[in-house]
Tab-separated table of C-alpha atoms in Angstrom:
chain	number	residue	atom	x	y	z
A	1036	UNK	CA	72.063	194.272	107.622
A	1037	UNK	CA	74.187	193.575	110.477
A	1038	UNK	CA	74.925	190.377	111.774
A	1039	UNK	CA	76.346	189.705	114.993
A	1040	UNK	CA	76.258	185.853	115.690
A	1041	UNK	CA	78.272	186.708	119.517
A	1042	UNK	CA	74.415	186.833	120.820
A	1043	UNK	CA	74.566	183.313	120.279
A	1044	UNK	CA	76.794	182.753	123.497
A	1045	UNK	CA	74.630	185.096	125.773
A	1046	UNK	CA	71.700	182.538	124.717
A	1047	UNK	CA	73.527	179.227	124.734
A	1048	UNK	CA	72.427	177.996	127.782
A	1049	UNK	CA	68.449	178.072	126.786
A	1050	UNK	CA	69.890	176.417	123.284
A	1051	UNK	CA	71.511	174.165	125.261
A	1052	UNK	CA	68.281	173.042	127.122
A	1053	UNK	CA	66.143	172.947	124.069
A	1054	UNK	CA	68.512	170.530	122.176
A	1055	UNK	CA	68.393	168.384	125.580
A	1056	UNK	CA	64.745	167.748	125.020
A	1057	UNK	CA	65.225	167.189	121.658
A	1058	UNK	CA	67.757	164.409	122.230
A	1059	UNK	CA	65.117	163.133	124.866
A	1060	UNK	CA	61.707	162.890	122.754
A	1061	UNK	CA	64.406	161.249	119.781
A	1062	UNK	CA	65.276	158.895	122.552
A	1063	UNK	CA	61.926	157.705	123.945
A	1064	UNK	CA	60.146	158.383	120.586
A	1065	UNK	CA	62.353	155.902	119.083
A	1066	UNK	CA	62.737	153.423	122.141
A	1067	UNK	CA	58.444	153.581	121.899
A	1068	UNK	CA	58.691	153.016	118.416
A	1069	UNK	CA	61.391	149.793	118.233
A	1070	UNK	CA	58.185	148.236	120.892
A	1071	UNK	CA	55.402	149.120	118.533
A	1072	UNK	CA	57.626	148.040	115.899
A	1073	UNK	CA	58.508	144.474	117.170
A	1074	UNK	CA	54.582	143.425	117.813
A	1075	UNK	CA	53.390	144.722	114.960
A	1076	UNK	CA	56.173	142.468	112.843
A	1077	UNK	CA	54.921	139.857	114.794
A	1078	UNK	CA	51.326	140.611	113.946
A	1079	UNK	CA	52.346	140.971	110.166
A	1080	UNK	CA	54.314	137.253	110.135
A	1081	UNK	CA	51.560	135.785	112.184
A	1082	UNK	CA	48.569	133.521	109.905
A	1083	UNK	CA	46.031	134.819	112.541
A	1084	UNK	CA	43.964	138.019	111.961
A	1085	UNK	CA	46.484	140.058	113.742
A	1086	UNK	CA	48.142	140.749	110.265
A	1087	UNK	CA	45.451	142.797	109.005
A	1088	UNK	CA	45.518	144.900	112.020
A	1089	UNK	CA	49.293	145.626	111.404
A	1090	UNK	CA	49.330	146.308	107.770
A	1091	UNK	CA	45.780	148.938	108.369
A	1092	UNK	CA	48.372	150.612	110.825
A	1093	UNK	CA	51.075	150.695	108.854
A	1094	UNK	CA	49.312	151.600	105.567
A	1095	UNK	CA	47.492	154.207	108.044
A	1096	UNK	CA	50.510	155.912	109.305
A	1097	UNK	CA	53.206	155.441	106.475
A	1098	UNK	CA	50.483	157.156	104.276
A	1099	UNK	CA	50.037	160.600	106.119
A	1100	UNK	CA	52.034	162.937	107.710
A	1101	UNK	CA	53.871	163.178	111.178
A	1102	UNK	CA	52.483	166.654	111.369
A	1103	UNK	CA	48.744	165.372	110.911
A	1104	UNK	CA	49.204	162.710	113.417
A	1105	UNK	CA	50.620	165.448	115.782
A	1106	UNK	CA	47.721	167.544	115.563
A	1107	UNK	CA	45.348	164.314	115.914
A	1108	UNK	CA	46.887	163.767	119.076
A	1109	UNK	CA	47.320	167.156	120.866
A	1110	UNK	CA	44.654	168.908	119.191
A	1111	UNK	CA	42.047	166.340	118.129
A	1112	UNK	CA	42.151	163.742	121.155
A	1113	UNK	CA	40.769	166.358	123.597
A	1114	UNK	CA	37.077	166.836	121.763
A	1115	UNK	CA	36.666	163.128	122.486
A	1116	UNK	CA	37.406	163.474	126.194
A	1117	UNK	CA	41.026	162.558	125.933
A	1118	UNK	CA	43.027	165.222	127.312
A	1119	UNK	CA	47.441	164.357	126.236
A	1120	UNK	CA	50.106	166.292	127.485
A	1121	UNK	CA	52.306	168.397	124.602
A	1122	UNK	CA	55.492	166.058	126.133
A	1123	UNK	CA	53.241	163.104	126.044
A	1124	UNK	CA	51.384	163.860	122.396
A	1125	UNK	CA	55.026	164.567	121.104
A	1126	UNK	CA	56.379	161.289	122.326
A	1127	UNK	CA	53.130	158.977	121.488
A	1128	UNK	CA	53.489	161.178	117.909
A	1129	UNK	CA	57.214	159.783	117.551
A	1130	UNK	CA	56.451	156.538	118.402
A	1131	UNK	CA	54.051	155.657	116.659
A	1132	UNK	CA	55.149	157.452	113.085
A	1133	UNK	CA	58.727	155.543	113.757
A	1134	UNK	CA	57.116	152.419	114.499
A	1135	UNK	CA	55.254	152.165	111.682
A	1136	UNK	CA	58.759	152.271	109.722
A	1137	UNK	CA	60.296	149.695	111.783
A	1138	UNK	CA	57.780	147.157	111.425
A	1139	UNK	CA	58.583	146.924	107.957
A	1140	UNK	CA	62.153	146.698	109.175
A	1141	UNK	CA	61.684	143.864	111.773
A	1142	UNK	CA	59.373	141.973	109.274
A	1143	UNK	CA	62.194	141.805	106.547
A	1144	UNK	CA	64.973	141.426	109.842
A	1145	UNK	CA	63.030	138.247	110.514
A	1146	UNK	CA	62.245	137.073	107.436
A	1147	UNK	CA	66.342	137.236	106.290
A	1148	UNK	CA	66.887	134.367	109.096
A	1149	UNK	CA	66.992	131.045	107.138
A	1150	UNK	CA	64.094	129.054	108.318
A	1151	UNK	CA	66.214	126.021	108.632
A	1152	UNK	CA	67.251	127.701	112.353
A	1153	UNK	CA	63.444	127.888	113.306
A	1154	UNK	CA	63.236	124.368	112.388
A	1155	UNK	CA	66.607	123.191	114.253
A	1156	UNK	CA	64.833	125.018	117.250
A	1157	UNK	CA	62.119	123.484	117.623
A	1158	UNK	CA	63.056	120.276	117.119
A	1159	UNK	CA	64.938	120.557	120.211
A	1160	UNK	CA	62.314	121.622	121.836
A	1161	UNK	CA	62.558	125.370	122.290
A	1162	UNK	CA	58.892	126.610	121.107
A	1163	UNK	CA	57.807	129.141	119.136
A	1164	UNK	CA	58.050	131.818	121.908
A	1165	UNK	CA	61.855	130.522	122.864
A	1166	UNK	CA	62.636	130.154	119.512
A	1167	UNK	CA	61.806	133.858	118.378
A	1168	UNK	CA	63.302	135.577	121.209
A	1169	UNK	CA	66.598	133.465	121.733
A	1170	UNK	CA	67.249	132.820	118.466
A	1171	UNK	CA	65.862	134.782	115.582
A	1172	UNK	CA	64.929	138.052	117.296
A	1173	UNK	CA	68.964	138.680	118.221
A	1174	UNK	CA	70.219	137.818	114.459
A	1175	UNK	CA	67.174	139.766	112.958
A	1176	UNK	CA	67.713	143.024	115.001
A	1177	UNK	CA	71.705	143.297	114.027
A	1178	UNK	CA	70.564	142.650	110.826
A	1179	UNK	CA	68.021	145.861	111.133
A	1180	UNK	CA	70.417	147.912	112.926
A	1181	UNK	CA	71.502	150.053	110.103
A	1182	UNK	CA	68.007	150.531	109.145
A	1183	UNK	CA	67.222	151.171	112.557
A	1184	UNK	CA	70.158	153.838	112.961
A	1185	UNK	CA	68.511	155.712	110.431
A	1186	UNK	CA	64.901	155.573	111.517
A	1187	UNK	CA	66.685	157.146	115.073
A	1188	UNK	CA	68.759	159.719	112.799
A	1189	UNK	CA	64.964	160.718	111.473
A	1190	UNK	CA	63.361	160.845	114.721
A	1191	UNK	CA	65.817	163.004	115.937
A	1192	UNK	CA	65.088	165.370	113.267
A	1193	UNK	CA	61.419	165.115	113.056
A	1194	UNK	CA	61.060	166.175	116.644
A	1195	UNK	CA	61.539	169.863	115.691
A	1196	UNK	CA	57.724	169.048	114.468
A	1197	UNK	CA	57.201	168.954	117.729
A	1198	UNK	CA	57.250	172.724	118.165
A	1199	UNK	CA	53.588	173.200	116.958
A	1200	UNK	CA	52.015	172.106	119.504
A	1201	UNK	CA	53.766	173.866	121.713
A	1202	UNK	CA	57.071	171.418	122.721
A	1203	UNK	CA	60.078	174.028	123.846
A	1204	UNK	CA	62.474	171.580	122.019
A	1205	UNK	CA	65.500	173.368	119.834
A	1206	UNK	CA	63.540	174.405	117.062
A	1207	UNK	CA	60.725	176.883	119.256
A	1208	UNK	CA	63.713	177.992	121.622
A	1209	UNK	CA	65.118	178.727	118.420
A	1210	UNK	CA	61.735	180.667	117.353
A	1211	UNK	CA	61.123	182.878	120.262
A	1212	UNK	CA	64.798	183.839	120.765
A	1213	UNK	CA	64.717	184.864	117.511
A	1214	UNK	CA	61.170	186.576	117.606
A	1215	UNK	CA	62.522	188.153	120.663
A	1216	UNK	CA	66.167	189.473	119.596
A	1217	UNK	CA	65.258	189.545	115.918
A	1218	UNK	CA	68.440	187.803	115.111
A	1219	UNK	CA	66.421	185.520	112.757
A	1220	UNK	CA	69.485	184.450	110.816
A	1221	UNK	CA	71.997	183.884	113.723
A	1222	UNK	CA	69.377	181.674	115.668
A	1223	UNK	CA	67.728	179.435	112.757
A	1224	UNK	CA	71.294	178.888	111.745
A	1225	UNK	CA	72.586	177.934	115.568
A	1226	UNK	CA	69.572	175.527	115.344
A	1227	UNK	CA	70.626	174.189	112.283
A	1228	UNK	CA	74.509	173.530	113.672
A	1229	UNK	CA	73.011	171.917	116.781
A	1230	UNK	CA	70.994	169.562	114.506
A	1231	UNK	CA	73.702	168.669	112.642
A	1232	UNK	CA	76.182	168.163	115.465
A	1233	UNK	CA	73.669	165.851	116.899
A	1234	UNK	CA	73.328	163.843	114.360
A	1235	UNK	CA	77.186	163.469	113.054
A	1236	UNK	CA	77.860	162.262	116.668
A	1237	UNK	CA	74.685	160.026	116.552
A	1238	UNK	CA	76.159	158.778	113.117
A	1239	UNK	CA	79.328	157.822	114.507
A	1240	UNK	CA	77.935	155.977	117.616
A	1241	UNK	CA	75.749	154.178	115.513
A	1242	UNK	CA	78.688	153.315	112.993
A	1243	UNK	CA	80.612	152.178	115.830
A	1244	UNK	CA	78.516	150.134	117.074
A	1245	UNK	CA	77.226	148.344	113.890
A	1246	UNK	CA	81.288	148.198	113.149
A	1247	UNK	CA	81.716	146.233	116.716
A	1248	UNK	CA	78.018	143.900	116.072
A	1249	UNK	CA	79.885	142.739	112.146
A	1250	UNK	CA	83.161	142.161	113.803
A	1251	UNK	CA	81.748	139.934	116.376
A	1252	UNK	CA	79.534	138.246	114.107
A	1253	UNK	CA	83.043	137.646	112.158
């Protein structure tokens, strides 16, 4: 068997595409997700029924699998009247799987904050509200960050799940090249190289960054 891995560069431009929208459904998969996250900490911590409603969706969606919740959405939604675009099923899929995960982050973010600063808050008059957004909120989410960098290091990779319902991210430009050239090997393993360039440079951002956050706090 011959392999000639030069076809790569007559491709790279459609490889280049396909790992753009990758990077983008990471990016707003993950940016949907830190939102869904946030309220449903919030819902956990709060002594109202709200907490119940959090943990059912986090016990839902921990417990099965991206895939599943893919097909739900793209596949399943429509026989109920609910007709979801493969770009919008792949980003409400992201979202809510990472979400899930960072609610559990958030919750233990907040719950590291000594309650002796929710106290000092509102006795000078800050609120609840005030109180959680100015005060705890900031010092919670550095303290989630690293968690948070790998929840983002996940989604980036789980959005080659994407592909099955029909998403032309890396992974299916990857696919029909292949299917097309039948340069199997050279393609899956260009895939694989983009994947993992993407997320050694999203590694180092996010190690910067957590690097500058400690330094300040310092």
């Amino acid at each position: 068997m011959n392999l000639d891995f030069s076809i790569i560069f007559k491709y790279l431009p459609i490889l280049l595409q396909g790992a753009g929208l990758t990077i983008e459904l990471a990016v707003l998969g993950i940016v949907f997700g830190i939102a869904i996250g946030l309220v449903a900490a919030l819902m956990r911590l709060s002594h109202t029924p709200l907490r119940y409603i959090a943990h059912f969706y986090i016990w839902l969606i921990r417990g099965t699998p991206l895939l599943v919740q893919l097909f739900l959405i793209y596949f399943g939604l429509p026989q109920i009247g609910i007709e979801i675009s493969a770009f919008a099923s792949s980003i409400l899929g992201l979202g809510i799987n990472s979400g899930a995960y960072l609610a559990e982050v958030f919750r233990g973010g907040i719950e590291a904050i000594p309650e002796g600063q929710t106290e000092a808050s509102l006795s000078l008059g800050m609120g609840k509200f005030l109180t959680m957004r100015r005060i705890i909120l900031p010092q919670a989410l550095r303290i989630a960050l690293p968690s948070l960098s790998n929840q983002f290091i996940i989604s980036l990779k789980d959005s080659s799940l994407c592909s099955v319902i029909t998403m032309a991210e890396l992974l299916q430009t990857s696919q029909r090249l292949a299917s097309t050239t039948f340069a199997s090997l050279e393609f899956y393993t260009a895939a694989a190289a983009f994947y993992l360039l993407m997320t050694t440079v999203l590694t180092a951002g996010l190690h910067s960054l957590e690097w500058r956050l400690s330094k300040e706090t310092r």
